[in-house]
Amino acid sequence: GRGKESDLCEALRCLGQALHTLEDFPAHSNYCELVLIDMEERRGQHSPIFPHVGTETILKLENGQFSRPKPGERHDSRAKYVWPLVTGTFGGVDFLHSVLGEANDHFTQ
């Protein structure tokens, strides 16, 4: 038989929540900036993109091991230098929208 209309509504609501979670990752992390930086570096160019982390957080990857470059250390062409991925960077407007949206969901149910 046919499913209940309320079951369909609940399924669509859950799907929306899951898709919102996927949207939050690039929206509230520095992932997109890191991809743009990597694309520039693969072309042999210095990237002007800001990675949204401190300048001392860059990591050196060599022979499968991460290490922190020493201050003033020149970049070694045999190593890959990467910025850390950070999440949870919400602005004030995002926080307010999240709180108001959650309250609205509770009022409409």
Coordinates of N, CA and C in Angstrom, one line a residue:
G1 N 0.8 -1.2 0.0 CA 0.0 0.0 0.0 C 0.9 1.3 0.0
R2 N 0.2 2.4 -0.1 CA 0.9 3.7 -0.1 C 1.3 4.0 1.3
G3 N 2.4 4.7 1.4 CA 2.9 5.2 2.7 C 2.1 6.4 3.2
K4 N 2.2 6.7 4.5 CA 1.5 7.8 5.0 C 2.2 9.1 4.6
E5 N 1.4 10.1 4.4 CA 2.0 11.5 4.1 C 3.0 11.9 5.1
S6 N 2.7 11.6 6.4 CA 3.6 12.1 7.5 C 4.9 11.4 7.4
D7 N 4.9 10.1 7.0 CA 6.2 9.4 6.8 C 7.0 10.0 5.7
L8 N 6.4 10.4 4.6 CA 7.1 11.1 3.5 C 7.7 12.4 4.0
C9 N 6.9 13.2 4.8 CA 7.4 14.4 5.3 C 8.6 14.2 6.2
E10 N 8.5 13.2 7.1 CA 9.6 13.0 8.0 C 10.9 12.5 7.2
A11 N 10.7 11.7 6.2 CA 11.8 11.2 5.4 C 12.5 12.4 4.7
L12 N 11.7 13.3 4.1 CA 12.2 14.5 3.5 C 12.9 15.4 4.4
R13 N 12.4 15.5 5.7 CA 13.0 16.4 6.7 C 14.4 15.8 7.0
C14 N 14.5 14.5 7.2 CA 15.7 13.8 7.6 C 16.7 14.0 6.4
L15 N 16.3 13.8 5.2 CA 17.1 14.0 4.0 C 17.7 15.4 4.0
G16 N 16.8 16.4 4.3 CA 17.3 17.8 4.3 C 18.3 18.0 5.4
Q17 N 18.2 17.4 6.6 CA 19.2 17.6 7.6 C 20.5 16.9 7.2
A18 N 20.4 15.8 6.6 CA 21.7 15.1 6.1 C 22.4 16.0 5.1
L19 N 21.6 16.5 4.1 CA 22.3 17.4 3.1 C 22.8 18.7 3.7
H20 N 22.1 19.2 4.7 CA 22.6 20.4 5.4 C 24.0 20.1 6.0
T21 N 24.1 18.9 6.6 CA 25.4 18.6 7.3 C 26.5 18.5 6.2
L22 N 26.2 18.0 5.1 CA 27.2 17.9 4.0 C 27.6 19.3 3.5
E23 N 26.6 20.2 3.5 CA 26.9 21.6 3.1 C 27.7 22.4 4.1
D24 N 27.5 22.0 5.4 CA 28.2 22.7 6.4 C 29.7 22.5 6.4
F25 N 30.2 21.3 5.9 CA 31.6 21.1 5.8 C 32.4 22.1 5.0
P26 N 32.1 22.3 3.7 CA 32.8 23.3 3.0 C 32.5 24.8 3.5
A27 N 31.3 25.0 4.0 CA 30.9 26.3 4.4 C 31.6 26.7 5.7
H28 N 31.9 25.8 6.6 CA 32.4 26.1 7.9 C 33.8 25.5 8.2
S29 N 34.6 25.3 7.1 CA 35.9 24.8 7.3 C 36.8 25.6 6.3
N30 N 38.1 25.3 6.3 CA 39.0 26.0 5.3 C 39.3 25.1 4.2
Y31 N 38.5 24.1 3.9 CA 38.7 23.1 2.9 C 38.8 23.7 1.5
C32 N 37.9 24.6 1.1 CA 38.0 25.2 -0.2 C 39.2 26.1 -0.4
E33 N 39.6 26.8 0.7 CA 40.9 27.6 0.6 C 42.1 26.6 0.4
L34 N 42.1 25.5 1.1 CA 43.2 24.6 0.9 C 43.3 24.0 -0.5
V35 N 42.1 23.7 -1.1 CA 42.1 23.2 -2.4 C 42.7 24.2 -3.4
L36 N 42.2 25.5 -3.2 CA 42.7 26.5 -4.1 C 44.2 26.7 -4.0
I37 N 44.7 26.7 -2.7 CA 46.2 26.8 -2.5 C 46.9 25.6 -3.2
D38 N 46.4 24.4 -3.0 CA 47.1 23.3 -3.7 C 47.1 23.4 -5.2
M39 N 46.0 23.9 -5.8 CA 45.9 24.0 -7.2 C 47.0 25.0 -7.7
E40 N 47.2 26.1 -7.0 CA 48.2 27.1 -7.4 C 49.6 26.5 -7.3
E41 N 49.8 25.8 -6.2 CA 51.2 25.2 -5.9 C 51.5 24.1 -7.0
R42 N 50.5 23.4 -7.4 CA 50.7 22.4 -8.4 C 51.2 23.0 -9.8
R43 N 50.8 24.3 -10.0 CA 51.2 25.0 -11.2 C 52.5 25.7 -11.0
G44 N 53.1 25.5 -9.8 CA 54.4 26.1 -9.5 C 54.3 27.6 -9.1
Q45 N 53.1 28.0 -8.7 CA 52.9 29.4 -8.4 C 52.7 29.5 -6.9
H46 N 53.0 30.7 -6.3 CA 52.7 31.0 -4.9 C 51.3 31.4 -4.8
S47 N 50.5 30.9 -3.9 CA 49.1 31.2 -3.8 C 48.9 32.4 -2.8
P48 N 48.1 33.3 -3.3 CA 47.7 34.5 -2.4 C 46.6 34.1 -1.4
I49 N 46.0 32.9 -1.5 CA 44.9 32.5 -0.7 C 45.3 32.4 0.7
F50 N 44.5 32.9 1.6 CA 44.7 32.8 3.1 C 44.1 31.5 3.6
P51 N 44.9 30.6 4.3 CA 44.4 29.3 4.7 C 43.5 29.4 6.0
H52 N 43.3 30.5 6.6 CA 42.5 30.7 7.8 C 43.1 29.9 9.0
V53 N 44.4 29.8 9.1 CA 45.1 29.2 10.2 C 46.4 30.1 10.4
G54 N 47.0 29.9 11.6 CA 48.2 30.7 11.8 C 49.3 30.3 10.9
T55 N 50.2 31.2 10.6 CA 51.3 31.0 9.7 C 52.3 29.9 10.3
E56 N 52.3 29.7 11.6 CA 53.2 28.7 12.2 C 52.6 27.3 12.2
T57 N 51.4 27.1 11.6 CA 50.8 25.8 11.7 C 51.1 24.9 10.5
I58 N 51.8 25.5 9.5 CA 52.2 24.7 8.3 C 53.0 23.4 8.7
L59 N 52.7 22.3 8.0 CA 53.3 21.0 8.3 C 54.1 20.6 7.1
K60 N 55.2 19.9 7.4 CA 56.1 19.4 6.4 C 55.9 17.9 6.3
L61 N 55.6 17.4 5.2 CA 55.3 15.9 5.0 C 56.5 15.4 4.1
E62 N 57.2 14.5 4.7 CA 58.4 13.9 4.0 C 58.5 12.4 4.4
N63 N 58.6 11.5 3.5 CA 58.7 10.1 3.7 C 57.6 9.6 4.6
G64 N 56.4 10.1 4.4 CA 55.2 9.6 5.2 C 55.2 10.1 6.6
Q65 N 56.0 11.1 7.0 CA 56.1 11.6 8.3 C 55.8 13.1 8.3
F66 N 55.0 13.5 9.3 CA 54.7 15.0 9.4 C 55.7 15.5 10.4
S67 N 56.2 16.7 10.2 CA 57.0 17.5 11.2 C 56.7 18.9 11.0
R68 N 57.1 19.7 12.0 CA 57.0 21.1 11.9 C 58.3 21.7 11.4
P69 N 58.2 22.5 10.4 CA 59.5 23.2 9.9 C 60.0 24.1 11.0
K70 N 61.3 24.1 11.1 CA 62.0 25.1 12.0 C 61.8 26.5 11.5
P71 N 61.7 27.5 12.4 CA 61.5 28.9 12.0 C 62.7 29.2 11.1
G72 N 62.3 29.8 9.9 CA 63.3 30.3 9.0 C 63.8 29.2 8.0
E73 N 63.4 27.9 8.2 CA 63.8 26.8 7.4 C 63.3 27.0 6.0
R74 N 64.2 26.9 5.0 CA 63.8 27.0 3.6 C 63.0 25.8 3.2
H75 N 62.0 26.0 2.3 CA 61.2 24.8 1.8 C 62.1 23.9 1.0
D76 N 62.0 22.6 1.4 CA 62.8 21.5 0.8 C 61.9 21.0 -0.4
S77 N 62.5 21.0 -1.6 CA 61.7 20.5 -2.8 C 61.3 19.1 -2.7
R78 N 62.0 18.3 -1.8 CA 61.6 16.9 -1.7 C 60.4 16.6 -0.8
A79 N 60.0 17.7 -0.1 CA 58.9 17.6 0.9 C 57.7 18.3 0.4
K80 N 56.6 17.9 0.9 CA 55.3 18.6 0.6 C 54.9 19.4 1.9
Y81 N 54.5 20.6 1.7 CA 54.1 21.4 2.8 C 52.6 21.6 2.8
V82 N 51.9 21.4 3.9 CA 50.5 21.4 3.9 C 50.0 22.2 5.1
W83 N 48.8 22.9 5.0 CA 48.2 23.6 6.1 C 47.2 22.6 6.7
P84 N 46.9 22.7 8.0 CA 45.9 21.9 8.6 C 44.5 22.3 8.2
L85 N 43.6 21.3 8.1 CA 42.2 21.5 7.8 C 41.5 21.8 9.2
V86 N 40.8 22.9 9.3 CA 40.1 23.3 10.5 C 38.6 23.4 10.2
T87 N 37.8 23.1 11.2 CA 36.4 23.2 11.0 C 35.8 24.0 12.2
G88 N 34.5 24.3 12.1 CA 33.8 25.0 13.1 C 34.0 26.5 13.1
T89 N 34.3 27.0 12.0 CA 34.5 28.5 11.9 C 33.1 29.1 11.5
F90 N 32.3 29.4 12.6 CA 31.0 30.0 12.4 C 31.1 31.5 12.7
G91 N 30.5 32.3 11.9 CA 30.4 33.7 12.2 C 29.2 34.0 13.0
G92 N 29.0 35.2 13.6 CA 27.9 35.5 14.4 C 26.6 35.4 13.7
V93 N 26.5 35.7 12.4 CA 25.2 35.6 11.7 C 24.9 34.2 11.5
D94 N 25.9 33.3 11.3 CA 25.6 31.9 11.1 C 25.0 31.3 12.4
F95 N 25.6 31.7 13.6 CA 25.1 31.2 14.9 C 23.7 31.7 15.1
L96 N 23.4 32.9 14.8 CA 22.0 33.5 15.1 C 21.0 32.8 14.2
H97 N 21.4 32.6 12.9 CA 20.5 31.9 12.0 C 20.2 30.4 12.4
S98 N 21.3 29.8 12.9 CA 21.1 28.4 13.4 C 20.2 28.3 14.6
V99 N 20.4 29.2 15.6 CA 19.5 29.2 16.8 C 18.1 29.6 16.4
L100 N 17.9 30.6 15.6 CA 16.5 31.0 15.2 C 15.8 29.9 14.3
G101 N 16.6 29.3 13.4 CA 16.1 28.2 12.6 C 15.6 27.0 13.5
E102 N 16.4 26.6 14.5 CA 16.1 25.5 15.4 C 14.8 25.9 16.2
A103 N 14.7 27.1 16.7 CA 13.6 27.5 17.4 C 12.3 27.5 16.5
N104 N 12.5 28.0 15.3 CA 11.3 27.9 14.3 C 10.9 26.5 14.1
D105 N 11.8 25.6 13.9 CA 11.5 24.2 13.7 C 10.6 23.6 14.9
H106 N 11.0 24.0 16.1 CA 10.2 23.5 17.3 C 8.8 24.1 17.4
F107 N 8.7 25.4 17.0 CA 7.4 26.1 17.0 C 6.5 25.6 16.0
T108 N 7.0 25.1 14.8 CA 6.1 24.7 13.7 C 5.7 23.2 13.8
Q109 N 6.3 22.5 14.7 CA 6.0 21.0 14.8 C 4.8 20.8 15.8

